[in-house]
mmCIF file of C-alpha atoms in Angstrom:
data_model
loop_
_atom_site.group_PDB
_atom_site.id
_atom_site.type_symbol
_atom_site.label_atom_id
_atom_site.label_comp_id
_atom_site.label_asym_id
_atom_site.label_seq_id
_atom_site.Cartn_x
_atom_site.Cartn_y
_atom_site.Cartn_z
ATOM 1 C CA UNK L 1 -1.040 -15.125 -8.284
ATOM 2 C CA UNK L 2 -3.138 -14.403 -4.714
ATOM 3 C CA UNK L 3 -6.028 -12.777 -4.858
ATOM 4 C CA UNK L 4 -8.239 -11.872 -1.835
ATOM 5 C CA UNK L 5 -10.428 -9.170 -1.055
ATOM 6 C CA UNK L 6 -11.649 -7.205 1.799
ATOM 7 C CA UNK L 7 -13.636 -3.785 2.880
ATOM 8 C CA UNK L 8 -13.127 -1.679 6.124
ATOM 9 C CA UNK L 9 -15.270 1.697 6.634
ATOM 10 C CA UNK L 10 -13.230 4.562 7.858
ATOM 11 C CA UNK L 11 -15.025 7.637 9.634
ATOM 12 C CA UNK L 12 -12.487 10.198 7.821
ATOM 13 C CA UNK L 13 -12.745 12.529 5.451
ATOM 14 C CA UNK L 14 -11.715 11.053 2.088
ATOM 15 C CA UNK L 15 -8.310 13.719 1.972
ATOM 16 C CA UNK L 16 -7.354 12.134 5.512
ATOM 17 C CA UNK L 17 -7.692 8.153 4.780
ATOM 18 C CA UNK L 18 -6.027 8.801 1.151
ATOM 19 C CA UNK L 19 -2.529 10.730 3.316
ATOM 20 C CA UNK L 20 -2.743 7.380 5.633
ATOM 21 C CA UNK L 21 -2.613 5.204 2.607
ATOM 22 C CA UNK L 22 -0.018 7.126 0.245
ATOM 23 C CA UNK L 23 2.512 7.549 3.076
ATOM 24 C CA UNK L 24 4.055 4.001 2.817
ATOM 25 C CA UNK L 25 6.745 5.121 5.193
ATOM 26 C CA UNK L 26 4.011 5.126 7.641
ATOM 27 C CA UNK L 27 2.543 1.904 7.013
ATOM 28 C CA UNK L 28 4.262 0.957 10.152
ATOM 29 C CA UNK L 29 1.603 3.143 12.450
ATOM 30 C CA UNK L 30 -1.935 2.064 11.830
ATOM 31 C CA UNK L 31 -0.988 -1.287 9.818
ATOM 32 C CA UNK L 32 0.311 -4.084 12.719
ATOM 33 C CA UNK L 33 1.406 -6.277 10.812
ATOM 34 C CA UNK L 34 3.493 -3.966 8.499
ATOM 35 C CA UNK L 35 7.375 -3.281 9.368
ATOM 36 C CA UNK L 36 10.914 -2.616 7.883
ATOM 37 C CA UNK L 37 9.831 -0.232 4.624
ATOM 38 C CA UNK L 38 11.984 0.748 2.550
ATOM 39 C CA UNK L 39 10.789 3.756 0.050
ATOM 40 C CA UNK L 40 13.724 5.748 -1.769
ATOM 41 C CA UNK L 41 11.553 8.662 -3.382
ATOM 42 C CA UNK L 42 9.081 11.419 -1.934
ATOM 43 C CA UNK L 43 6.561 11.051 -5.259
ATOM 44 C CA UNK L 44 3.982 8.164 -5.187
ATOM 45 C CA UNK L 45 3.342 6.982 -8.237
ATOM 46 C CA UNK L 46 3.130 4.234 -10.850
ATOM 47 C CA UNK L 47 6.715 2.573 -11.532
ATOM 48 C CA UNK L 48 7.888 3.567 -7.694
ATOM 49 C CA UNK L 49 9.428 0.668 -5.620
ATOM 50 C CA UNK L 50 9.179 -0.079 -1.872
ATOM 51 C CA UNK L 51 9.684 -3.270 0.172
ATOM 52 C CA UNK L 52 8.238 -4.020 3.406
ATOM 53 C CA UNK L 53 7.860 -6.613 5.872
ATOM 54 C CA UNK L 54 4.345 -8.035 6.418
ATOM 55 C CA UNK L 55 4.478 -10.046 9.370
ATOM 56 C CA UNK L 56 7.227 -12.213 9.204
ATOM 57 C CA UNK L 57 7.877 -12.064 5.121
ATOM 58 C CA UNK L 58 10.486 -9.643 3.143
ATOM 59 C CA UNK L 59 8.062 -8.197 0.192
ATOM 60 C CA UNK L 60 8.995 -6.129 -2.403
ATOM 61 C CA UNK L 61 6.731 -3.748 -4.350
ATOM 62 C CA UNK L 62 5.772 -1.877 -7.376
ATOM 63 C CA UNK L 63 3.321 0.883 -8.003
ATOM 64 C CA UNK L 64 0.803 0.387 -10.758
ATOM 65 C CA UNK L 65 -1.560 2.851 -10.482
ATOM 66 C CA UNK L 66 -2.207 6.169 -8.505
ATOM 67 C CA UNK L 67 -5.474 8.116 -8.636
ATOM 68 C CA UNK L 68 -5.861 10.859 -5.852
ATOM 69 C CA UNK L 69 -8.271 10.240 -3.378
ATOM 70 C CA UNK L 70 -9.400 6.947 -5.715
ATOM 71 C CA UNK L 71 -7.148 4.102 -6.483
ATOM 72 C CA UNK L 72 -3.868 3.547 -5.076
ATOM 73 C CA UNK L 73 -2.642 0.065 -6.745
ATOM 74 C CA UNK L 74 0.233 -2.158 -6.321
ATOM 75 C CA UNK L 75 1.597 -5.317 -7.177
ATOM 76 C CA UNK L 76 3.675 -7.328 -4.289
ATOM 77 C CA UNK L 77 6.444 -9.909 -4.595
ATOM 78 C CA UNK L 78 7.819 -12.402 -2.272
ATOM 79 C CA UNK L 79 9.342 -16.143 -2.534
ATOM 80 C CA UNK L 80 8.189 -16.440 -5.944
ATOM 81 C CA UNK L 81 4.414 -15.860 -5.541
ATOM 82 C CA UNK L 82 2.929 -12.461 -6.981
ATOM 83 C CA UNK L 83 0.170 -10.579 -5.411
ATOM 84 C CA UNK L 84 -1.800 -7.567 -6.979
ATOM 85 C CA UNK L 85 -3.048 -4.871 -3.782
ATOM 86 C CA UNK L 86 -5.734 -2.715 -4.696
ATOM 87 C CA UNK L 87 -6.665 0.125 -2.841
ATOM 88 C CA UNK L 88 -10.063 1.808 -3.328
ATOM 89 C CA UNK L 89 -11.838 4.624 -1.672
ATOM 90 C CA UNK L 90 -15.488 4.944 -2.548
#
């Protein structure tokens, strides 16, 4: 599995930075790296699937765990390697 970690401060309000992060469609927008997502359902939340490009790699992704304007968690797939993203806002 790959781990890493990483923190970024964001002058928002809490309700704007969690609508950035829960619209996955949007990834695209404010993520460069981020293209070609695919998410069949409106609802965020643990068991939905997306896939996504990041840079040049074909992931696809599971929901784990959704807590408004807290935890958005998600486990990514891609050539046979496994990656757990977790998303906190503190």
């Amino acid at each position: 599995m790959i781990k890493s970690n990483f923190s970024v401060t964001i002058n928002a309000p809490i309700e704007k930075v969690w609508e950035k992060l829960i619209d996955i469609t949007n990834w695209a927008s404010w993520h460069p790296t981020v293209s070609n997502i695919n998410l069949n359902e409106t609802t965020i939340r643990s068991g939905t699937a997306f896939s996504y490009n990041y840079q040049k790699t074909k992931l696809k992704a599971d929901v784990l765990e959704v807590v408004p304007f807290r935890l958005f968690n998600f486990k990514s797939t891609a050539k046979g390697d496994t990656g757990i993203n977790t998303c906190s806002i503190l």
